[in-house]
Coordinates of C-alpha atoms in Angstrom, one line a residue:
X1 CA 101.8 109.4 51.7
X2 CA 102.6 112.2 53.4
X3 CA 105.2 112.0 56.8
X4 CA 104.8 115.3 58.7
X5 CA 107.3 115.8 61.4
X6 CA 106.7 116.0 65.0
X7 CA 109.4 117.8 67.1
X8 CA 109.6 115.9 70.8
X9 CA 110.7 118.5 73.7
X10 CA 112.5 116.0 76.2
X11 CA 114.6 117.3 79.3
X12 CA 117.9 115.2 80.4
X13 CA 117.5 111.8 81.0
X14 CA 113.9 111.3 79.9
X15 CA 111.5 112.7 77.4
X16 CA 108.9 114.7 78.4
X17 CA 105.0 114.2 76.8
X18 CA 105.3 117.8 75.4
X19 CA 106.2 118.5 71.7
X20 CA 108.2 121.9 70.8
X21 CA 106.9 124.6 69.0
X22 CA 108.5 125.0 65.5
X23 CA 112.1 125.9 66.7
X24 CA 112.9 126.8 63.0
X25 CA 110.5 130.1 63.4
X26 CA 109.3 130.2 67.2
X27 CA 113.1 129.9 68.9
X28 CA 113.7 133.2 66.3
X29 CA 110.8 135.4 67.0
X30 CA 112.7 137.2 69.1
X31 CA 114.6 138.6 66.3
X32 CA 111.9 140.7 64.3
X33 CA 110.6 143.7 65.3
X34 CA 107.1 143.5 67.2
X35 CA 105.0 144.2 63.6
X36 CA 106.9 142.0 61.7
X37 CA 106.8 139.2 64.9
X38 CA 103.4 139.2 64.9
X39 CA 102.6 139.3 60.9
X40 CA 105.3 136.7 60.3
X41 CA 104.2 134.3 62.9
X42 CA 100.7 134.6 62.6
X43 CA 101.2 133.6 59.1
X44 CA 103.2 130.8 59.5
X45 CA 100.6 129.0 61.9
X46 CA 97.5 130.1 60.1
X47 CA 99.4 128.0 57.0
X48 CA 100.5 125.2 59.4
X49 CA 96.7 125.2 60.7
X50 CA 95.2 125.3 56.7
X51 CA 97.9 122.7 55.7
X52 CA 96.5 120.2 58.4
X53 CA 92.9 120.5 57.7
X54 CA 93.4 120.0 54.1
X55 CA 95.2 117.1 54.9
X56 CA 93.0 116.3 57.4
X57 CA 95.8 114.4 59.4
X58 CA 94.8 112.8 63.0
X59 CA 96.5 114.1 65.9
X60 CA 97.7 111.6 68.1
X61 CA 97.1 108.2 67.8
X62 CA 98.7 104.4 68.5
X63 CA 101.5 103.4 66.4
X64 CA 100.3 100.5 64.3
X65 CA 103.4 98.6 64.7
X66 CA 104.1 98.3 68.4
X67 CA 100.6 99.4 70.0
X68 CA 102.7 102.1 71.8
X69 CA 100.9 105.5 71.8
X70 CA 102.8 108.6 69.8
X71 CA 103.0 111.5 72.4
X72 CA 99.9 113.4 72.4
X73 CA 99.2 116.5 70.1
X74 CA 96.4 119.1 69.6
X75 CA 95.1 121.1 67.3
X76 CA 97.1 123.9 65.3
X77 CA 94.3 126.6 66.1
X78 CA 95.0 126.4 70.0
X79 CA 98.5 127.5 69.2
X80 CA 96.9 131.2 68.0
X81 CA 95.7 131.5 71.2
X82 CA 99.4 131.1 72.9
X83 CA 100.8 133.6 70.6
X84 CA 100.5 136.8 73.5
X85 CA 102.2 134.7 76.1
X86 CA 105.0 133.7 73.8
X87 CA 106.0 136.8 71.8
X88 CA 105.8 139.0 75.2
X89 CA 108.3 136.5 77.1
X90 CA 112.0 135.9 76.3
X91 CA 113.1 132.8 75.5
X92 CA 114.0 130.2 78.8
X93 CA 110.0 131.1 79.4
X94 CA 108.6 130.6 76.0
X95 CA 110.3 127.5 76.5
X96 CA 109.4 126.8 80.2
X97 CA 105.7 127.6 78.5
X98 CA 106.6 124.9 75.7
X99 CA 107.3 122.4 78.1
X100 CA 103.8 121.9 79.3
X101 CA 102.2 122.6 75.8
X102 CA 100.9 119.7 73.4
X103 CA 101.4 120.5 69.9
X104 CA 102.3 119.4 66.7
X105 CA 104.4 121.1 63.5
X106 CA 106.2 120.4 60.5
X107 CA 109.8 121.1 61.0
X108 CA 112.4 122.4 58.4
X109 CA 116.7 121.9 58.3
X110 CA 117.6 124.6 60.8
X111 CA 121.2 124.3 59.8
X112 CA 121.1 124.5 56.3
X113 CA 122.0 128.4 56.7
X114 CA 125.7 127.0 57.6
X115 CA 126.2 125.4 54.1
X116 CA 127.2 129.3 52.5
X117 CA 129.3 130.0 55.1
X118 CA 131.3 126.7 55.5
X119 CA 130.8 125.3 51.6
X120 CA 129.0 122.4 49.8
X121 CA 132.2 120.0 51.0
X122 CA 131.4 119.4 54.5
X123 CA 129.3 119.9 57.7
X124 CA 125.3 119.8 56.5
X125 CA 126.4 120.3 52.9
X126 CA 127.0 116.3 52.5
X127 CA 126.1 113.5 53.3
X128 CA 125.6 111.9 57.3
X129 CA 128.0 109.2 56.6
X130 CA 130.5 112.0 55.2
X131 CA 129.9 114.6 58.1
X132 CA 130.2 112.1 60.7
X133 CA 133.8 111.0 59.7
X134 CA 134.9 114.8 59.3
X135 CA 133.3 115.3 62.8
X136 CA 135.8 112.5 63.9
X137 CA 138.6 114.9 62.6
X138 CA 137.6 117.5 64.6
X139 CA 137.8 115.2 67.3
X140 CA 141.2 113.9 66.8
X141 CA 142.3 117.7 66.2
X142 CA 140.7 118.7 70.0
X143 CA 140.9 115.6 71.9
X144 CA 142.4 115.6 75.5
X145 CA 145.7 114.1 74.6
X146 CA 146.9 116.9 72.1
X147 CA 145.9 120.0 74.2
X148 CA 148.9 120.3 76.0
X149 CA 150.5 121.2 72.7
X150 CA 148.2 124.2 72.5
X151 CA 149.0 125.2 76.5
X152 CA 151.7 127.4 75.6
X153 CA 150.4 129.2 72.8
X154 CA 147.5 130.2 74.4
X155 CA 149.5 131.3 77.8
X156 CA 151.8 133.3 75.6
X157 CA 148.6 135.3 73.9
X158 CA 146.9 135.9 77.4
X159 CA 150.0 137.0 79.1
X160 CA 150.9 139.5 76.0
X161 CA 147.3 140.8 75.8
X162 CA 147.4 141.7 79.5
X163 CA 150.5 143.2 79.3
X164 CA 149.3 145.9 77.6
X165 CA 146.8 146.7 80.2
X166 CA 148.3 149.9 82.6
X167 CA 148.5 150.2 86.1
X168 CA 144.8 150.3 86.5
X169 CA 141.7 151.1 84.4
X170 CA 138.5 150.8 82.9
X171 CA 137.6 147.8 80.2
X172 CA 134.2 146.3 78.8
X173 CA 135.6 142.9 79.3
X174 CA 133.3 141.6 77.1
X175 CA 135.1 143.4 74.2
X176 CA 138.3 142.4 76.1
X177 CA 137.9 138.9 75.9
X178 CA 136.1 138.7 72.2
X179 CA 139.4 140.1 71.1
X180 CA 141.5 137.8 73.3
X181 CA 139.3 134.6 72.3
X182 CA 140.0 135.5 68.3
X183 CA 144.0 136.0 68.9
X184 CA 143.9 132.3 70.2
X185 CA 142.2 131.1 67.6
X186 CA 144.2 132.2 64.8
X187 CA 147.3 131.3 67.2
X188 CA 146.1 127.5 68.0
X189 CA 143.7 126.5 65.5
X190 CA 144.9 128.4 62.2
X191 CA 148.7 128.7 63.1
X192 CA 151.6 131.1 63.2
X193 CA 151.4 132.1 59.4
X194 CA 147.4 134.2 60.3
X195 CA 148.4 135.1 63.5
X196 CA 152.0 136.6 62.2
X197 CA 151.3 138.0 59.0
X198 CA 147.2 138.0 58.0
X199 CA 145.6 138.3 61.5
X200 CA 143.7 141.7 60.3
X201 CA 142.6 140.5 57.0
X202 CA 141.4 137.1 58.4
X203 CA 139.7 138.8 60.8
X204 CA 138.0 141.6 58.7
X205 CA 136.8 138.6 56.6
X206 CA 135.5 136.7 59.5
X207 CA 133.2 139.4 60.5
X208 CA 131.7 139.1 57.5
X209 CA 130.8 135.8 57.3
X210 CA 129.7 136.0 60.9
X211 CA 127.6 138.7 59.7
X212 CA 125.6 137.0 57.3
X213 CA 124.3 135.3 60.2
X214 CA 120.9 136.7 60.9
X215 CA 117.4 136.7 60.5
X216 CA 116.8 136.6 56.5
X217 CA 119.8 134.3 55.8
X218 CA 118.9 131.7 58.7
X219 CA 115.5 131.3 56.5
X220 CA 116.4 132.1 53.1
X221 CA 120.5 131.2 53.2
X222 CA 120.8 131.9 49.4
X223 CA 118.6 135.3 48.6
X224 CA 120.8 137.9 47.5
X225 CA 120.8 140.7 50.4
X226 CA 124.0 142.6 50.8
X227 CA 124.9 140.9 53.8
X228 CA 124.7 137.6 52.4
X229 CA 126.6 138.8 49.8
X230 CA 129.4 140.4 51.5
X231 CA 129.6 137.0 53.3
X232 CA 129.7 134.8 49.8
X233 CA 132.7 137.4 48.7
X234 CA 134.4 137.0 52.4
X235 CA 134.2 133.3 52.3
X236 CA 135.9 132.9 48.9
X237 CA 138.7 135.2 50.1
X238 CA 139.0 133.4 52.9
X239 CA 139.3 130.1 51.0
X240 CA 141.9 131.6 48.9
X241 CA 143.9 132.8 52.0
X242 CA 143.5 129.3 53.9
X243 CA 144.0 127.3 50.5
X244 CA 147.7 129.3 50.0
X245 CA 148.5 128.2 53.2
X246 CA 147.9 124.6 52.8
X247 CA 149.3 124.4 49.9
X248 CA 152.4 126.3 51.3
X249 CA 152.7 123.4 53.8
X250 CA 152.0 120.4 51.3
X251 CA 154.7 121.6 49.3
X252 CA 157.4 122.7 51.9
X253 CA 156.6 119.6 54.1
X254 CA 156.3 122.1 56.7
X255 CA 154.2 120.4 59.4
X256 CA 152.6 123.0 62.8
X257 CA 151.0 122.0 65.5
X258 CA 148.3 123.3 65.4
X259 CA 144.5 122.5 64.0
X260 CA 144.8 123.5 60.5
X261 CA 147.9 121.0 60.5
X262 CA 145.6 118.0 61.8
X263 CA 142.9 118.4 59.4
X264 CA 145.3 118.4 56.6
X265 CA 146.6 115.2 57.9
X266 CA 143.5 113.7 58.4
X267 CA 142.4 110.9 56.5
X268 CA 138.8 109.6 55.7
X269 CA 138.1 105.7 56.1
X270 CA 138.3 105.1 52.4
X271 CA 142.4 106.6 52.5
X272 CA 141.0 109.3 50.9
X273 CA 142.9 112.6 52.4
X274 CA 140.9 115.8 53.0
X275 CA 140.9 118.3 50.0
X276 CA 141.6 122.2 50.1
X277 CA 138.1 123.4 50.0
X278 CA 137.8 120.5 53.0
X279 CA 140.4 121.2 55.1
X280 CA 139.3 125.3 54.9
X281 CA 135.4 124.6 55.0
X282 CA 136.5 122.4 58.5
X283 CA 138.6 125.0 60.0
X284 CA 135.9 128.3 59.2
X285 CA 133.4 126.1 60.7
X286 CA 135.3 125.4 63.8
X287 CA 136.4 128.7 64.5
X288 CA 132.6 130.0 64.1
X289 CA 131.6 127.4 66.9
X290 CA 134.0 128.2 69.5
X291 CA 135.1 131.4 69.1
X292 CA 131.7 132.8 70.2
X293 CA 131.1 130.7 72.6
X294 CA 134.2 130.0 74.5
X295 CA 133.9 134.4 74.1
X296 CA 130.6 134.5 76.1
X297 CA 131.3 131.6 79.0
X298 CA 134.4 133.7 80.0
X299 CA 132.4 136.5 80.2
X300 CA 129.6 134.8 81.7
X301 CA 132.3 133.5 84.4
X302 CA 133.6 136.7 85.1
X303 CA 130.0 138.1 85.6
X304 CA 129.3 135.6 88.3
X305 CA 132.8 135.4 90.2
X306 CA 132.7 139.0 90.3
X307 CA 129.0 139.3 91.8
X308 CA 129.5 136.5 94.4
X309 CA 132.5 137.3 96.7
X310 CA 132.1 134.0 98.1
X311 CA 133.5 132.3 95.0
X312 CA 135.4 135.0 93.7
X313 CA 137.8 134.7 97.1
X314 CA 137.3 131.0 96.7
X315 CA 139.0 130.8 93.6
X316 CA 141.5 133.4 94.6
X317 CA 142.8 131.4 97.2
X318 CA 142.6 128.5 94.8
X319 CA 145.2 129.9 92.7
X320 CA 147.8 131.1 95.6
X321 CA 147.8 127.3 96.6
X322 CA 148.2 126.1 93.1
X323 CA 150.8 128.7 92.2
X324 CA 152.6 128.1 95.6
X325 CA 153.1 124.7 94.3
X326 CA 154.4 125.4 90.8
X327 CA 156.7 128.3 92.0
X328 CA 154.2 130.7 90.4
X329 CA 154.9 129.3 86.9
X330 CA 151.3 128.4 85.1
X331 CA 151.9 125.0 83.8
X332 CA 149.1 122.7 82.2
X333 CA 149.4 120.2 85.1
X334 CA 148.4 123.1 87.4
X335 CA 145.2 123.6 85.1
X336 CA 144.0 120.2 86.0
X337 CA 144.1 120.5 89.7
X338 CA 141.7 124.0 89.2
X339 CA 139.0 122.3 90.8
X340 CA 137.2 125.6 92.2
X341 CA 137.6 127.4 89.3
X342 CA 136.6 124.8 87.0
X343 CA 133.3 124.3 89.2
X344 CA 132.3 128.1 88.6
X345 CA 132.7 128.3 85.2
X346 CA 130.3 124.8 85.0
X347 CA 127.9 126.5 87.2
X348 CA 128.4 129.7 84.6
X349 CA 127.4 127.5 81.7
X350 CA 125.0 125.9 83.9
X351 CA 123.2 129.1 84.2
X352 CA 123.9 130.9 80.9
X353 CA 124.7 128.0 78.5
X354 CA 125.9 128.6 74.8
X355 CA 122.8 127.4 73.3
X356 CA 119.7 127.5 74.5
X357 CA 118.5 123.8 73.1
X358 CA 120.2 120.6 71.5
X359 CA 117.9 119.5 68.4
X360 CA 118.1 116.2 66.9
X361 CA 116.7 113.9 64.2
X362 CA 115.3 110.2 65.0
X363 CA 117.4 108.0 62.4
X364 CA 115.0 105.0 63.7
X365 CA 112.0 104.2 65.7
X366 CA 112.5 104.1 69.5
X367 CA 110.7 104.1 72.4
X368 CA 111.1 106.5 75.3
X369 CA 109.6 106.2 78.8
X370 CA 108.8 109.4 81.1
X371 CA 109.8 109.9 84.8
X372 CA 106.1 109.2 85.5
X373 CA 106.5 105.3 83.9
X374 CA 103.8 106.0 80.6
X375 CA 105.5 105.0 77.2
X376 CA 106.0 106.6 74.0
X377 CA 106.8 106.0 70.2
X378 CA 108.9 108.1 68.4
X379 CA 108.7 107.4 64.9
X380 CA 112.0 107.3 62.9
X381 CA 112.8 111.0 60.9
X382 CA 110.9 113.0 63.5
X383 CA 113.0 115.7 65.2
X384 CA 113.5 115.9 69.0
X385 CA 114.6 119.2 70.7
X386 CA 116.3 119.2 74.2
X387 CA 116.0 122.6 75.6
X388 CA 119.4 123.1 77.6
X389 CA 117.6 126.4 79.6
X390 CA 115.0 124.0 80.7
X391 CA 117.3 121.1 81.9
X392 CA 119.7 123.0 83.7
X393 CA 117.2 124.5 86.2
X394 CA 115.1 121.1 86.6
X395 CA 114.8 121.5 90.6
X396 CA 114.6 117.6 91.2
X397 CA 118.0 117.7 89.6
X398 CA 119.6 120.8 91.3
X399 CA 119.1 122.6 94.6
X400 CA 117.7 126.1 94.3
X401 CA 118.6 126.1 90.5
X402 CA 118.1 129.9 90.0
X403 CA 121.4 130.2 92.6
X404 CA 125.0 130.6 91.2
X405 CA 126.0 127.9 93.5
X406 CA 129.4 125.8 91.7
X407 CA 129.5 123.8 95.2
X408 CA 126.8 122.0 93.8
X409 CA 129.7 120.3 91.7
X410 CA 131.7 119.8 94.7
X411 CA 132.3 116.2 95.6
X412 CA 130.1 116.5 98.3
X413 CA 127.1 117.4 96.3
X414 CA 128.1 116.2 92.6
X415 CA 124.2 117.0 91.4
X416 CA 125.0 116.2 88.2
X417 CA 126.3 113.0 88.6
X418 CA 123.5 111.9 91.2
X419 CA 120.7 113.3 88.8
X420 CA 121.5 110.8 86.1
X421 CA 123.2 110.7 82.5
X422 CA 122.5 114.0 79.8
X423 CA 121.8 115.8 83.5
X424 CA 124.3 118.4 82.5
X425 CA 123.9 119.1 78.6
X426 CA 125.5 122.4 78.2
X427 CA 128.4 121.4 76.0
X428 CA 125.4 118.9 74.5
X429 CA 125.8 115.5 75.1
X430 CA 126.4 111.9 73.3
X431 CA 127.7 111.2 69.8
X432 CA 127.4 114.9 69.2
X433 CA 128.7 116.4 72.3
X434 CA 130.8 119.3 72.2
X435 CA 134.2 118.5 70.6
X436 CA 136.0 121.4 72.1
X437 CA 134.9 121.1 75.3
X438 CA 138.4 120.8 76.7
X439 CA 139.7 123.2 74.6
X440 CA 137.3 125.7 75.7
X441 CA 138.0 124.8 79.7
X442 CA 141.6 125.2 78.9
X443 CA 141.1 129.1 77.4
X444 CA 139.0 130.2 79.9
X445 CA 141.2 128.6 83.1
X446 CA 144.2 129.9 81.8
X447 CA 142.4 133.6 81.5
X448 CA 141.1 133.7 85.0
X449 CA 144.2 132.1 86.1
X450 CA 146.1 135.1 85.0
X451 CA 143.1 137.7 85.7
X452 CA 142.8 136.4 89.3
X453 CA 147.0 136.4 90.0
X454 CA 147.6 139.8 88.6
X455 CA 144.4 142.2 88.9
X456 CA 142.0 143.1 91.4
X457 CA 138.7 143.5 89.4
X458 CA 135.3 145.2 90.5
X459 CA 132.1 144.9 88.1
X460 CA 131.0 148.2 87.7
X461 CA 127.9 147.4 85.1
X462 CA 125.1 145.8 86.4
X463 CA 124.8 142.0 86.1
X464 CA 124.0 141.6 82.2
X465 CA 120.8 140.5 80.9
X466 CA 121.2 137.8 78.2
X467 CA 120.7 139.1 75.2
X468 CA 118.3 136.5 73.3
X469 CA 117.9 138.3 70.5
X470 CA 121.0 136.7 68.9
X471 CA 121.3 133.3 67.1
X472 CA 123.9 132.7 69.8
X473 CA 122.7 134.7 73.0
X474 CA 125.4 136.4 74.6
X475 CA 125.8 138.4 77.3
X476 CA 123.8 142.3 76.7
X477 CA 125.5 145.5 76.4
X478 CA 129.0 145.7 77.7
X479 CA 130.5 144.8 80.7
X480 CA 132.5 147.4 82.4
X481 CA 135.1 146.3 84.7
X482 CA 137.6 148.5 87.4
X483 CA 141.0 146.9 87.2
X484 CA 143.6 147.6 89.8
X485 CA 147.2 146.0 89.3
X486 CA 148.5 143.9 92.4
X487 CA 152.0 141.6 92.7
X488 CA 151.4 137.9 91.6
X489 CA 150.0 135.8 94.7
X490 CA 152.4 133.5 95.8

């Protein structure tokens, strides 16, 4: 018999009756060009709509187990009809159009497009039990207690980028800070040897891989279009550069800290330790997912500080206090007591966060309940997507959610924390949640920390647009910035 699977749209700490459109095609419309929008969707619903009446599967219905009723569903032909409203809309509004839309789709592996760019060894090219125990590495490699031991390295890098900056000028600090974010990865996750001697050819070979991210590949990963092949030939080089370097430190018994060195120390339950193609599979992958976004929330911040001189003077006086106290010396301490500043970039990543939904399979049958009381089955291998745009600007949860307002993290207000668990999902939440969340709080502090001490900055570009025609949306066009040297505060 066949299982077709339902995807569930739910918002923070309940789910909602409303089932997502197929996120595997609609959540990438926005990528084709308007002909090729229209010809490709079209034809992926009229097949969706001639699948279900051959099958001639009931909509709906009450599961036979527990009684419980699945969430309700209509039929594929009314979703034609929605196809103006969506395609004309960007993406937080297809989605804000989702959420009060009925539907039901078959759903494929929206991930399987990583497996050419990190290998067959790890992430979604093995098994569940496998990935979750190399998730665990990254975990140990990130986790609160060894940051500290990346504080330095990362202070050096932002000091010595800025450096270079003259007396006063004109930067797109969007291209400022894509360059910055990379040096501190090569510096703190791959180690001295990239940084030092390879940082160019890593780099070059990066942007390949990261190239091979678009429409065609996210559908078709393994069709042989030049930019998927560029990125098979990057990522082999790149396996052969990482690979020399393990083996370099394997032999030598040279041991870094940084966390290339904890993957290669890492260990799976079995005693097992983590192979070459592993260890550089692990470390491509982890690079990919915070390079980009830890990239876009320090520009995001910067866009909002500098457009709300309320906060932006906030957080200046912030750091004269904090660097009073330290004798003007940054130290990681001083990071932690960045209260202000750590509430606007929340509120940043509130407003702009790094994906636009959380998507997740039901390993068993559960039962949800809405806010409104009514119950709902959700049968075990169905997919559920949480749409992060939609949840952050629930207005029961935050006052006047459209406002750049980080006060509303304040201990006065703590919205978050009164509006329930999963309220704030923007570095995703759970088992899953965001391993490098620390690590990417620690970048972008230390960045501002140093931006706000030494510069005076003006925006000069308007306040970007969000650019949801990439996989990961980013901030649109480039950010121009007026710098202005002053002394350090303090």
């Amino acid at each position: 018999m066949h299982t077709s699977t339902r995807i569930y749209l739910h918002t923070v700490q309940y789910f909602s009756t409303k089932i997502l459109l197929p996120s595997s095609l609609l959540a990438r419309t926005m990528f084709m060009t308007s002909s090729a929008m229209w010809f490709t969707v079209s034809l992926v619903f009229i097949t969706i709509v001639l699948i279900r009446i051959i099958r001639g599967k009931a909509a709906g219905g009450v599961d036979p187990t527990s009684g419980k009723q699945h969430p309700p569903v209509v039929n594929g032909f009314a979703l034609l009809g929605l196809l103006p409203r969506l395609l004309n809309k960007d993406l937080p509004t297809k989605i804000n159009c989702l959420y009060r839309l009925d539907s039901e789709i078959s759903h494929g592996n929206l991930l399987e497009f990583t497996v050419p760019m990190f290998g067959q060894e790890v992430a979604h090219g093995v098994d569940t039990a496998t990935r979750n125990e190399q998730a665990r590495f990254y975990l140990d490699a990130l986790k609160q207690s060894k940051l500290r031991s990346h504080f330095d390295p990362m202070l050096q890098e932002v000091e010595e980028y800025f450096s270079k900056w003259g007396q006063e000028g004109i930067v797109d600090l969007k291209h400022e800070f894509e360059q910055l974010l990379m040096l501190i990865s090569s510096r703190c996750l791959l180690g001295k040897e990239v940084r030092e001697k390879m940082f160019d050819e890593f780099y070059t070979l990066f942007r390949d891989i990261e190239n091979g991210v678009n429409l065609v590949s996210v559908f078709f990963p393994y069709i042989p279009i030049p930019a998927n092949r560029r990125r098979d030939r990057a990522r082999v080089k790149l396996i052969e550069l990482l690979s020399e370097i393990v083996r370099s430190r394997k032999s030598s018994g040279r041991v870094e800290e940084d966390a290339l060195q904890k993957l290669i120390d890492s260990k799976y339950k079995d005693g097992r330790s983590t192979s070459e193609t592993e260890v550089t599979g692990m470390i491509i992958g982890l690079i990919f997912g915070g390079k980009h976004t830890s990239s876009h929330a320090t520009t995001w911040t910067g866009a909002c500080l500098l457009s709300h001189e309320k906060f932006l003077a906030a957080s200046s006086e912030e750091q004269k206090q904090i660097m009073k106290k330290y004798k003007g010396r940054l130290e990681y301490e001083a990071l932690l007591e960045m209260n202000t500043l750590h509430s606007c970039i929340k509120e940043a990543l509130r407003m702009h966060p790094p994906s636009p939904m959380l998507v997740r399979k039901a390993n068993k049958h559960f039962t949800v309940k809405t806010r409104e009381g009514q119950e709902y089955d959700i049968p075990k291998g169905n997919t559920i997507a949480s749409p992060i745009v939609q949840n952050n600007i629930m207005p029961y949860i935050y006052k006047d959610p459209h406002l750049y307002d980080p006060d509303r993290f304040g201990p006065a207000r703590q919205e978050d924390v009164a509006g329930g668990k999963f309220s704030y999902t923007s570095f995703g939440g759970g088992r899953h949640v965001c391993v490098g969340e620390g690590y990417a709080y620690m970048q972008i502090k230390i960045i501002w920390s140093h931006l706000l001490k030494n510069f005076e900055l003006e925006l000069l570009s308007p306040f970007p647009n969000t650019d949801w025609n990439k996989l990961i949306p980013e901030p649109q066009g480039n950010m121009m910035v007026s710098y202005k040297r002053h002394r350090l505060l303090g």
